[in-house]
JSON list of C-alpha atoms in Angstrom, two decimals:
[
{"chain": "Z", "resi": 286, "resn": "SER", "atom": "CA", "xyz": [0.00, 0.00, 0.00]},
{"chain": "Z", "resi": 287, "resn": "SER", "atom": "CA", "xyz": [1.18, 3.52, -0.77]},
{"chain": "Z", "resi": 288, "resn": "GLU", "atom": "CA", "xyz": [0.26, 4.58, 2.79]},
{"chain": "Z", "resi": 289, "resn": "MET", "atom": "CA", "xyz": [2.79, 2.12, 4.23]},
{"chain": "Z", "resi": 290, "resn": "GLN", "atom": "CA", "xyz": [5.36, 3.18, 1.63]},
{"chain": "Z", "resi": 291, "resn": "GLN", "atom": "CA", "xyz": [4.84, 6.79, 2.75]},
{"chain": "Z", "resi": 292, "resn": "LEU", "atom": "CA", "xyz": [5.40, 5.86, 6.42]},
{"chain": "Z", "resi": 293, "resn": "HIS", "atom": "CA", "xyz": [8.73, 4.32, 5.39]},
{"chain": "Z", "resi": 294, "resn": "ASP", "atom": "CA", "xyz": [9.82, 6.96, 2.84]},
{"chain": "Z", "resi": 295, "resn": "MET", "atom": "CA", "xyz": [9.12, 9.86, 5.20]},
{"chain": "Z", "resi": 296, "resn": "ASP", "atom": "CA", "xyz": [10.96, 8.11, 8.05]},
{"chain": "Z", "resi": 297, "resn": "VAL", "atom": "CA", "xyz": [7.90, 8.30, 10.30]},
{"chain": "Z", "resi": 298, "resn": "VAL", "atom": "CA", "xyz": [8.39, 5.08, 12.24]},
{"chain": "Z", "resi": 299, "resn": "GLU", "atom": "CA", "xyz": [11.14, 3.04, 13.86]},
{"chain": "Z", "resi": 300, "resn": "PRO", "atom": "CA", "xyz": [10.30, -0.67, 14.24]},
{"chain": "Z", "resi": 301, "resn": "LYS", "atom": "CA", "xyz": [10.62, -2.25, 17.69]},
{"chain": "Z", "resi": 302, "resn": "LYS", "atom": "CA", "xyz": [10.49, -5.80, 19.00]},
{"chain": "Z", "resi": 303, "resn": "ALA", "atom": "CA", "xyz": [7.59, -6.26, 21.41]},
{"chain": "Z", "resi": 304, "resn": "ASN", "atom": "CA", "xyz": [9.98, -7.50, 24.10]},
{"chain": "Z", "resi": 305, "resn": "MET", "atom": "CA", "xyz": [11.95, -4.21, 23.80]},
{"chain": "Z", "resi": 306, "resn": "LEU", "atom": "CA", "xyz": [8.90, -2.35, 25.13]},
{"chain": "Z", "resi": 307, "resn": "THR", "atom": "CA", "xyz": [7.71, -2.32, 28.71]},
{"chain": "Z", "resi": 308, "resn": "ARG", "atom": "CA", "xyz": [4.29, -3.74, 29.55]},
{"chain": "Z", "resi": 309, "resn": "GLU", "atom": "CA", "xyz": [3.04, -0.15, 30.00]},
{"chain": "Z", "resi": 310, "resn": "GLU", "atom": "CA", "xyz": [4.42, 0.92, 26.60]},
{"chain": "Z", "resi": 311, "resn": "ARG", "atom": "CA", "xyz": [2.70, -2.03, 24.93]},
{"chain": "Z", "resi": 312, "resn": "SER", "atom": "CA", "xyz": [-0.60, -1.27, 26.67]},
{"chain": "Z", "resi": 313, "resn": "LYS", "atom": "CA", "xyz": [-0.38, 2.44, 25.77]},
{"chain": "Z", "resi": 314, "resn": "ALA", "atom": "CA", "xyz": [0.55, 1.68, 22.13]},
{"chain": "Z", "resi": 315, "resn": "LEU", "atom": "CA", "xyz": [-1.95, 3.23, 19.76]},
{"chain": "Z", "resi": 316, "resn": "ASN", "atom": "CA", "xyz": [-3.56, 0.99, 17.18]},
{"chain": "Z", "resi": 317, "resn": "TYR", "atom": "CA", "xyz": [-2.99, 1.88, 13.54]},
{"chain": "Z", "resi": 318, "resn": "LEU", "atom": "CA", "xyz": [-6.18, 2.11, 11.53]},
{"chain": "Z", "resi": 319, "resn": "MET", "atom": "CA", "xyz": [-6.71, 2.15, 7.77]},
{"chain": "Z", "resi": 320, "resn": "PHE", "atom": "CA", "xyz": [-9.78, 3.69, 6.19]},
{"chain": "Z", "resi": 321, "resn": "LEU", "atom": "CA", "xyz": [-10.58, 3.05, 2.55]},
{"chain": "Z", "resi": 322, "resn": "LYS", "atom": "CA", "xyz": [-12.25, 5.64, 0.35]},
{"chain": "Z", "resi": 323, "resn": "HIS", "atom": "CA", "xyz": [-13.72, 4.97, -3.05]},
{"chain": "Z", "resi": 324, "resn": "LYS", "atom": "CA", "xyz": [-12.80, 7.94, -5.26]},
{"chain": "Z", "resi": 325, "resn": "ARG", "atom": "CA", "xyz": [-15.03, 9.17, -8.09]},
{"chain": "Z", "resi": 326, "resn": "SER", "atom": "CA", "xyz": [-12.34, 8.03, -10.52]},
{"chain": "Z", "resi": 327, "resn": "GLY", "atom": "CA", "xyz": [-12.94, 4.46, -9.34]},
{"chain": "Z", "resi": 328, "resn": "LYS", "atom": "CA", "xyz": [-9.62, 4.33, -7.52]},
{"chain": "Z", "resi": 329, "resn": "ILE", "atom": "CA", "xyz": [-9.59, 3.13, -3.90]},
{"chain": "Z", "resi": 330, "resn": "LYS", "atom": "CA", "xyz": [-7.48, 5.31, -1.59]},
{"chain": "Z", "resi": 331, "resn": "GLY", "atom": "CA", "xyz": [-6.26, 4.21, 1.81]},
{"chain": "Z", "resi": 332, "resn": "ARG", "atom": "CA", "xyz": [-5.91, 6.66, 4.69]},
{"chain": "Z", "resi": 333, "resn": "GLY", "atom": "CA", "xyz": [-3.90, 5.50, 7.69]},
{"chain": "Z", "resi": 334, "resn": "CYS", "atom": "CA", "xyz": [-4.08, 7.02, 11.12]},
{"chain": "Z", "resi": 335, "resn": "ALA", "atom": "CA", "xyz": [-3.34, 6.27, 14.73]},
{"chain": "Z", "resi": 336, "resn": "ASP", "atom": "CA", "xyz": [-6.24, 5.66, 17.08]},
{"chain": "Z", "resi": 337, "resn": "GLY", "atom": "CA", "xyz": [-5.44, 8.39, 19.60]},
{"chain": "Z", "resi": 338, "resn": "ARG", "atom": "CA", "xyz": [-8.38, 7.75, 21.93]},
{"chain": "Z", "resi": 339, "resn": "LYS", "atom": "CA", "xyz": [-6.10, 6.15, 24.55]},
{"chain": "Z", "resi": 340, "resn": "GLN", "atom": "CA", "xyz": [-4.21, 9.46, 24.79]},
{"chain": "Z", "resi": 341, "resn": "ARG", "atom": "CA", "xyz": [-7.28, 11.24, 26.17]},
{"chain": "Z", "resi": 342, "resn": "LEU", "atom": "CA", "xyz": [-6.58, 9.57, 29.51]},
{"chain": "Z", "resi": 343, "resn": "TYR", "atom": "CA", "xyz": [-3.30, 11.43, 30.05]},
{"chain": "Z", "resi": 344, "resn": "LYS", "atom": "CA", "xyz": [-3.28, 14.49, 27.75]},
{"chain": "Z", "resi": 345, "resn": "THR", "atom": "CA", "xyz": [-4.50, 17.96, 28.66]},
{"chain": "Z", "resi": 346, "resn": "LYS", "atom": "CA", "xyz": [-6.60, 20.02, 26.25]},
{"chain": "Z", "resi": 347, "resn": "GLU", "atom": "CA", "xyz": [-3.77, 22.58, 25.99]},
{"chain": "Z", "resi": 348, "resn": "GLU", "atom": "CA", "xyz": [-1.33, 19.90, 24.79]},
{"chain": "Z", "resi": 349, "resn": "MET", "atom": "CA", "xyz": [-3.55, 18.76, 21.98]},
{"chain": "Z", "resi": 350, "resn": "SER", "atom": "CA", "xyz": [-5.66, 21.67, 20.76]},
{"chain": "Z", "resi": 351, "resn": "ALA", "atom": "CA", "xyz": [-4.37, 23.46, 17.69]},
{"chain": "Z", "resi": 352, "resn": "PRO", "atom": "CA", "xyz": [-5.86, 26.85, 16.85]},
{"chain": "Z", "resi": 353, "resn": "THR", "atom": "CA", "xyz": [-8.83, 26.41, 14.54]},
{"chain": "Z", "resi": 354, "resn": "VAL", "atom": "CA", "xyz": [-10.47, 29.17, 12.55]},
{"chain": "Z", "resi": 355, "resn": "ALA", "atom": "CA", "xyz": [-14.05, 30.01, 13.48]},
{"chain": "Z", "resi": 356, "resn": "ILE", "atom": "CA", "xyz": [-16.40, 29.49, 10.53]},
{"chain": "Z", "resi": 357, "resn": "GLU", "atom": "CA", "xyz": [-17.67, 33.07, 10.91]},
{"chain": "Z", "resi": 358, "resn": "SER", "atom": "CA", "xyz": [-14.11, 34.40, 10.58]},
{"chain": "Z", "resi": 359, "resn": "LEU", "atom": "CA", "xyz": [-13.54, 32.33, 7.45]},
{"chain": "Z", "resi": 360, "resn": "PHE", "atom": "CA", "xyz": [-16.75, 33.61, 5.83]},
{"chain": "Z", "resi": 361, "resn": "LEU", "atom": "CA", "xyz": [-15.90, 37.20, 6.77]},
{"chain": "Z", "resi": 362, "resn": "THR", "atom": "CA", "xyz": [-12.41, 36.91, 5.27]},
{"chain": "Z", "resi": 363, "resn": "CYS", "atom": "CA", "xyz": [-13.83, 35.32, 2.09]},
{"chain": "Z", "resi": 364, "resn": "THR", "atom": "CA", "xyz": [-16.38, 38.14, 1.79]},
{"chain": "Z", "resi": 365, "resn": "ILE", "atom": "CA", "xyz": [-13.67, 40.82, 2.13]},
{"chain": "Z", "resi": 366, "resn": "ASP", "atom": "CA", "xyz": [-11.46, 38.98, -0.39]},
{"chain": "Z", "resi": 367, "resn": "ALA", "atom": "CA", "xyz": [-14.35, 38.83, -2.89]},
{"chain": "Z", "resi": 368, "resn": "LYS", "atom": "CA", "xyz": [-15.34, 42.50, -2.35]},
{"chain": "Z", "resi": 369, "resn": "GLU", "atom": "CA", "xyz": [-11.72, 43.64, -2.83]},
{"chain": "Z", "resi": 370, "resn": "ARG", "atom": "CA", "xyz": [-11.27, 41.23, -5.78]},
{"chain": "Z", "resi": 371, "resn": "ARG", "atom": "CA", "xyz": [-8.19, 39.69, -4.15]},
{"chain": "Z", "resi": 372, "resn": "THR", "atom": "CA", "xyz": [-6.39, 36.74, -5.64]},
{"chain": "Z", "resi": 373, "resn": "VAL", "atom": "CA", "xyz": [-6.63, 33.84, -3.22]},
{"chain": "Z", "resi": 374, "resn": "ALA", "atom": "CA", "xyz": [-4.64, 30.63, -3.28]},
{"chain": "Z", "resi": 375, "resn": "THR", "atom": "CA", "xyz": [-5.00, 27.50, -1.20]},
{"chain": "Z", "resi": 376, "resn": "THR", "atom": "CA", "xyz": [-2.66, 24.58, -0.95]},
{"chain": "Z", "resi": 377, "resn": "ASP", "atom": "CA", "xyz": [-2.53, 21.05, 0.29]},
{"chain": "Z", "resi": 378, "resn": "ILE", "atom": "CA", "xyz": [0.54, 19.78, 2.11]},
{"chain": "Z", "resi": 379, "resn": "PRO", "atom": "CA", "xyz": [0.70, 16.04, 1.44]},
{"chain": "Z", "resi": 380, "resn": "GLY", "atom": "CA", "xyz": [1.58, 14.08, 4.55]},
{"chain": "Z", "resi": 381, "resn": "ALA", "atom": "CA", "xyz": [1.70, 17.35, 6.48]},
{"chain": "Z", "resi": 382, "resn": "PHE", "atom": "CA", "xyz": [1.83, 15.84, 9.96]},
{"chain": "Z", "resi": 383, "resn": "MET", "atom": "CA", "xyz": [4.45, 13.30, 8.83]},
{"chain": "Z", "resi": 384, "resn": "GLN", "atom": "CA", "xyz": [6.84, 16.19, 8.16]},
{"chain": "Z", "resi": 385, "resn": "THR", "atom": "CA", "xyz": [6.70, 17.27, 11.81]},
{"chain": "Z", "resi": 386, "resn": "ASP", "atom": "CA", "xyz": [8.96, 15.80, 14.49]},
{"chain": "Z", "resi": 387, "resn": "ILE", "atom": "CA", "xyz": [7.14, 14.22, 17.43]},
{"chain": "Z", "resi": 388, "resn": "ASP", "atom": "CA", "xyz": [7.99, 15.60, 20.88]},
{"chain": "Z", "resi": 389, "resn": "GLU", "atom": "CA", "xyz": [7.44, 12.49, 23.01]},
{"chain": "Z", "resi": 390, "resn": "VAL", "atom": "CA", "xyz": [7.70, 8.71, 22.90]},
{"chain": "Z", "resi": 391, "resn": "ILE", "atom": "CA", "xyz": [4.63, 7.18, 21.28]},
{"chain": "Z", "resi": 392, "resn": "HIS", "atom": "CA", "xyz": [4.37, 3.58, 20.12]},
{"chain": "Z", "resi": 393, "resn": "VAL", "atom": "CA", "xyz": [1.92, 2.30, 17.54]},
{"chain": "Z", "resi": 394, "resn": "ARG", "atom": "CA", "xyz": [0.77, -1.29, 17.07]},
{"chain": "Z", "resi": 395, "resn": "LEU", "atom": "CA", "xyz": [0.10, -2.49, 13.53]},
{"chain": "Z", "resi": 396, "resn": "GLU", "atom": "CA", "xyz": [-1.92, -5.69, 13.29]},
{"chain": "Z", "resi": 397, "resn": "GLY", "atom": "CA", "xyz": [-2.80, -8.18, 10.59]},
{"chain": "Z", "resi": 398, "resn": "SER", "atom": "CA", "xyz": [-2.43, -7.08, 6.99]},
{"chain": "Z", "resi": 399, "resn": "LEU", "atom": "CA", "xyz": [-1.20, -3.60, 8.03]},
{"chain": "Z", "resi": 400, "resn": "ALA", "atom": "CA", "xyz": [1.84, -5.13, 9.76]},
{"chain": "Z", "resi": 401, "resn": "THR", "atom": "CA", "xyz": [2.41, -7.45, 6.78]},
{"chain": "Z", "resi": 402, "resn": "LEU", "atom": "CA", "xyz": [2.12, -4.57, 4.30]},
{"chain": "Z", "resi": 403, "resn": "LEU", "atom": "CA", "xyz": [4.72, -2.49, 6.16]},
{"chain": "Z", "resi": 404, "resn": "ALA", "atom": "CA", "xyz": [7.07, -5.48, 6.21]},
{"chain": "Z", "resi": 405, "resn": "LYS", "atom": "CA", "xyz": [6.68, -5.82, 2.41]},
{"chain": "Z", "resi": 406, "resn": "VAL", "atom": "CA", "xyz": [7.78, -2.20, 1.91]},
{"chain": "Z", "resi": 407, "resn": "ASN", "atom": "CA", "xyz": [11.31, -3.06, 3.05]},
{"chain": "Z", "resi": 408, "resn": "PRO", "atom": "CA", "xyz": [11.60, -6.73, 4.06]},
{"chain": "Z", "resi": 409, "resn": "GLN", "atom": "CA", "xyz": [15.27, -6.38, 5.02]},
{"chain": "Z", "resi": 410, "resn": "LEU", "atom": "CA", "xyz": [14.40, -3.73, 7.61]},
{"chain": "Z", "resi": 411, "resn": "TYR", "atom": "CA", "xyz": [10.97, -4.77, 8.87]},
{"chain": "Z", "resi": 412, "resn": "ASN", "atom": "CA", "xyz": [10.72, -8.59, 8.63]},
{"chain": "Z", "resi": 413, "resn": "LYS", "atom": "CA", "xyz": [12.74, -9.15, 11.81]},
{"chain": "Z", "resi": 414, "resn": "TYR", "atom": "CA", "xyz": [10.19, -7.03, 13.73]},
{"chain": "Z", "resi": 415, "resn": "LEU", "atom": "CA", "xyz": [7.14, -8.80, 12.32]},
{"chain": "Z", "resi": 416, "resn": "GLU", "atom": "CA", "xyz": [5.84, -11.03, 15.12]},
{"chain": "Z", "resi": 417, "resn": "GLN", "atom": "CA", "xyz": [2.67, -12.96, 15.85]},
{"chain": "Z", "resi": 418, "resn": "ASP", "atom": "CA", "xyz": [0.25, -12.40, 18.71]},
{"chain": "Z", "resi": 419, "resn": "ARG", "atom": "CA", "xyz": [-1.15, -15.25, 20.79]},
{"chain": "Z", "resi": 420, "resn": "LYS", "atom": "CA", "xyz": [-3.78, -15.95, 18.13]},
{"chain": "Z", "resi": 421, "resn": "GLY", "atom": "CA", "xyz": [-1.18, -16.12, 15.34]},
{"chain": "Z", "resi": 422, "resn": "LYS", "atom": "CA", "xyz": [-2.09, -12.71, 13.86]},
{"chain": "Z", "resi": 423, "resn": "PRO", "atom": "CA", "xyz": [0.85, -10.69, 12.46]},
{"chain": "Z", "resi": 424, "resn": "VAL", "atom": "CA", "xyz": [1.77, -7.72, 14.66]},
{"chain": "Z", "resi": 425, "resn": "MET", "atom": "CA", "xyz": [4.49, -5.07, 14.62]},
{"chain": "Z", "resi": 426, "resn": "TYR", "atom": "CA", "xyz": [5.25, -2.30, 17.11]},
{"chain": "Z", "resi": 427, "resn": "VAL", "atom": "CA", "xyz": [6.79, 0.94, 15.90]},
{"chain": "Z", "resi": 428, "resn": "LYS", "atom": "CA", "xyz": [7.99, 4.06, 17.68]},
{"chain": "Z", "resi": 429, "resn": "LEU", "atom": "CA", "xyz": [6.88, 7.31, 16.06]},
{"chain": "Z", "resi": 430, "resn": "LYS", "atom": "CA", "xyz": [9.62, 9.65, 14.88]},
{"chain": "Z", "resi": 431, "resn": "LYS", "atom": "CA", "xyz": [7.18, 12.05, 13.24]},
{"chain": "Z", "resi": 432, "resn": "ALA", "atom": "CA", "xyz": [3.66, 13.17, 14.04]},
{"chain": "Z", "resi": 433, "resn": "LEU", "atom": "CA", "xyz": [0.92, 10.93, 12.73]},
{"chain": "Z", "resi": 434, "resn": "TYR", "atom": "CA", "xyz": [-2.67, 11.79, 11.93]},
{"chain": "Z", "resi": 435, "resn": "GLY", "atom": "CA", "xyz": [-4.86, 10.54, 14.76]},
{"chain": "Z", "resi": 436, "resn": "THR", "atom": "CA", "xyz": [-2.43, 11.30, 17.57]},
{"chain": "Z", "resi": 437, "resn": "LEU", "atom": "CA", "xyz": [-3.93, 14.03, 19.69]},
{"chain": "Z", "resi": 438, "resn": "GLN", "atom": "CA", "xyz": [-0.95, 16.38, 19.48]},
{"chain": "Z", "resi": 439, "resn": "ALA", "atom": "CA", "xyz": [-0.28, 16.06, 15.72]},
{"chain": "Z", "resi": 440, "resn": "ALA", "atom": "CA", "xyz": [-2.26, 19.16, 14.69]},
{"chain": "Z", "resi": 441, "resn": "MET", "atom": "CA", "xyz": [-0.70, 21.29, 17.41]},
{"chain": "Z", "resi": 442, "resn": "LEU", "atom": "CA", "xyz": [2.84, 20.15, 16.54]},
{"chain": "Z", "resi": 443, "resn": "PHE", "atom": "CA", "xyz": [2.23, 20.79, 12.83]},
{"chain": "Z", "resi": 444, "resn": "TRP", "atom": "CA", "xyz": [0.73, 24.22, 13.52]},
{"chain": "Z", "resi": 445, "resn": "LYS", "atom": "CA", "xyz": [3.73, 25.23, 15.67]},
{"chain": "Z", "resi": 446, "resn": "ASP", "atom": "CA", "xyz": [6.20, 23.93, 13.07]},
{"chain": "Z", "resi": 447, "resn": "LEU", "atom": "CA", "xyz": [4.41, 25.64, 10.15]},
{"chain": "Z", "resi": 448, "resn": "THR", "atom": "CA", "xyz": [4.10, 28.92, 12.09]},
{"chain": "Z", "resi": 449, "resn": "LYS", "atom": "CA", "xyz": [7.82, 28.88, 12.88]},
{"chain": "Z", "resi": 450, "resn": "LYS", "atom": "CA", "xyz": [8.71, 28.27, 9.22]},
{"chain": "Z", "resi": 451, "resn": "LEU", "atom": "CA", "xyz": [6.36, 30.95, 7.90]},
{"chain": "Z", "resi": 452, "resn": "LYS", "atom": "CA", "xyz": [7.80, 33.52, 10.34]},
{"chain": "Z", "resi": 453, "resn": "ARG", "atom": "CA", "xyz": [11.34, 32.52, 9.33]},
{"chain": "Z", "resi": 454, "resn": "TRP", "atom": "CA", "xyz": [10.33, 33.08, 5.68]},
{"chain": "Z", "resi": 455, "resn": "GLY", "atom": "CA", "xyz": [9.06, 36.59, 6.51]},
{"chain": "Z", "resi": 456, "resn": "TYR", "atom": "CA", "xyz": [5.29, 36.06, 6.78]}
]
């Protein structure tokens, strides 16, 4: 899958043996989820993300809330732009969160075909970390090196990183 290739290419994860993690680290590990979307073109697109719900138990709102524009502010800005006939551009930053360093130790557990797919991306690197759970299902633990969609702090970390870069560039 291209999602797994992107995790590898962008150096987002570092594989770990389950026995290298403490019991607490394994229990706190976030599950990796894959959502499939059927595009109008007929293509099926996978979207991977971490299931960050476990983080709600030990994260404060300040640690995980990125500034979000109020819808009224957006409409007001759009109205002013239209009235003043401004040129407006928008952009998408592919894998935006994956370009942002993570600021804490977070482990993710990939199960079943997701673990197998990551191992196929680079068998030499990942195969030795591909294990089986008690039921014989493939499993792989990884430590995050970059922010990942679904972790509660990803948006905040990306916002801080982007803001710093934009200021450095003179905006």
